[in-house]
Amino acid sequence: MTTIVSDQDTRSGSPRIEGTRITVLDIKRRVVDNDDDPHVVAGEYDLSVSDVFYALSYYYDHREEFQAHERDAERRRRDGEQRTRERLGLANDRGESAEEAD
């Protein structure tokens, strides 16, 4: 039987399929977000098809938590990009410096 586990030493604690480094979000992103065939994903990750569907079931059972995590990760990514632009003295996404933007 497939088990979903989580520990901080592997994949930063993201829930994953026991005995692998493949996370529930890895499966969700391939099958749900990218519309990849679950059978193909199973073959590429050397999993059973039931492992893939179990991971998807786990995702949907904990969907709100995963969505909150993905929103937080996106916010951190945007914040990091903004800090980088500020450190480089960029005024906007087009790469203009603050002096050129005036």
Short mmCIF file of C-alpha atoms in Angstrom, two decimals:
data_model
loop_
_atom_site.label_atom_id
_atom_site.label_comp_id
_atom_site.label_asym_id
_atom_site.label_seq_id
_atom_site.Cartn_x
_atom_site.Cartn_y
_atom_site.Cartn_z
CA MET A 1 0.00 0.00 0.00
CA THR A 2 1.20 3.49 -0.85
CA THR A 3 2.04 5.76 2.05
CA ILE A 4 2.60 9.49 2.00
CA VAL A 5 5.33 10.62 4.40
CA SER A 6 6.94 13.88 5.34
CA ASP A 7 10.24 14.66 7.03
CA GLN A 8 12.36 17.80 7.02
CA ASP A 9 15.46 15.94 5.81
CA THR A 10 13.89 15.02 2.46
CA ARG A 11 12.48 17.56 0.00
CA SER A 12 12.15 20.18 2.77
CA GLY A 13 9.36 18.25 4.43
CA SER A 14 7.02 18.27 1.44
CA PRO A 15 4.68 15.26 1.55
CA ARG A 16 6.10 12.55 -0.70
CA ILE A 17 5.59 8.94 -1.68
CA GLU A 18 7.36 6.75 0.87
CA GLY A 19 10.61 5.26 -0.40
CA THR A 20 11.00 7.98 -3.03
CA ARG A 21 11.85 11.66 -3.29
CA ILE A 22 8.76 12.22 -5.46
CA THR A 23 6.40 14.67 -3.79
CA VAL A 24 2.66 14.90 -3.99
CA LEU A 25 3.15 18.30 -5.66
CA ASP A 26 5.47 16.73 -8.26
CA ILE A 27 2.62 14.40 -9.23
CA LYS A 28 -0.05 17.12 -9.05
CA ARG A 29 1.96 19.50 -11.23
CA ARG A 30 2.48 16.87 -13.90
CA VAL A 31 -1.00 15.35 -13.99
CA VAL A 32 -3.27 18.24 -13.00
CA ASP A 33 -1.35 21.35 -14.06
CA ASN A 34 0.37 19.97 -17.17
CA ASP A 35 -2.36 17.48 -18.12
CA ASP A 36 0.18 14.65 -18.47
CA ASP A 37 -1.21 11.13 -18.68
CA PRO A 38 -1.00 9.46 -15.22
CA HIS A 39 0.27 6.24 -16.83
CA VAL A 40 3.13 8.12 -18.49
CA VAL A 41 3.97 9.94 -15.25
CA ALA A 42 4.00 6.62 -13.39
CA GLY A 43 6.37 5.14 -15.95
CA GLU A 44 8.71 8.13 -15.92
CA TYR A 45 8.89 8.15 -12.12
CA ASP A 46 9.09 4.34 -11.86
CA LEU A 47 5.89 4.25 -9.80
CA SER A 48 2.76 2.18 -10.05
CA VAL A 49 -0.30 3.90 -11.47
CA SER A 50 -1.96 3.37 -8.10
CA ASP A 51 0.91 5.34 -6.46
CA VAL A 52 0.16 8.26 -8.79
CA PHE A 53 -3.56 8.17 -8.05
CA TYR A 54 -2.94 7.80 -4.33
CA ALA A 55 -0.74 10.92 -4.40
CA LEU A 56 -3.48 12.78 -6.29
CA SER A 57 -6.06 11.59 -3.78
CA TYR A 58 -3.83 12.86 -0.97
CA TYR A 59 -3.52 16.20 -2.75
CA TYR A 60 -7.30 16.58 -3.07
CA ASP A 61 -7.85 15.49 0.54
CA HIS A 62 -5.45 18.29 1.62
CA ARG A 63 -6.07 20.70 -1.23
CA GLU A 64 -6.51 23.86 0.85
CA GLU A 65 -3.18 23.29 2.63
CA PHE A 66 -1.36 22.68 -0.66
CA GLN A 67 -2.93 25.74 -2.28
CA ALA A 68 -1.95 27.91 0.69
CA HIS A 69 1.60 26.55 0.44
CA GLU A 70 1.76 27.28 -3.31
CA ARG A 71 0.42 30.83 -2.78
CA ASP A 72 3.03 31.42 -0.08
CA ALA A 73 5.82 30.07 -2.32
CA GLU A 74 4.68 32.35 -5.16
CA ARG A 75 4.62 35.35 -2.80
CA ARG A 76 8.14 34.54 -1.57
CA ARG A 77 9.34 34.21 -5.17
CA ARG A 78 7.87 37.60 -6.12
CA ASP A 79 9.30 39.21 -2.98
CA GLY A 80 12.73 37.78 -3.78
CA GLU A 81 12.57 39.08 -7.34
CA GLN A 82 11.57 42.52 -6.04
CA ARG A 83 14.47 42.58 -3.57
CA THR A 84 16.84 41.59 -6.36
CA ARG A 85 15.56 44.39 -8.61
CA GLU A 86 15.92 46.87 -5.74
CA ARG A 87 19.48 45.77 -5.05
CA LEU A 88 20.34 46.11 -8.71
CA GLY A 89 18.71 49.54 -8.81
CA LEU A 90 16.10 48.53 -11.33
CA ALA A 91 12.92 50.58 -11.45
CA ASN A 92 10.70 48.08 -13.24
CA ASP A 93 10.51 44.70 -14.99
CA ARG A 94 11.87 46.11 -18.27
CA GLY A 95 15.30 46.50 -16.71
CA GLU A 96 15.38 50.31 -16.71
CA SER A 97 17.47 51.77 -13.96
CA ALA A 98 15.82 54.22 -11.59
CA GLU A 99 17.67 57.07 -13.34
CA GLU A 100 16.45 56.01 -16.82
CA ALA A 101 12.85 55.75 -15.63
CA ASP A 102 12.68 59.47 -14.71
#
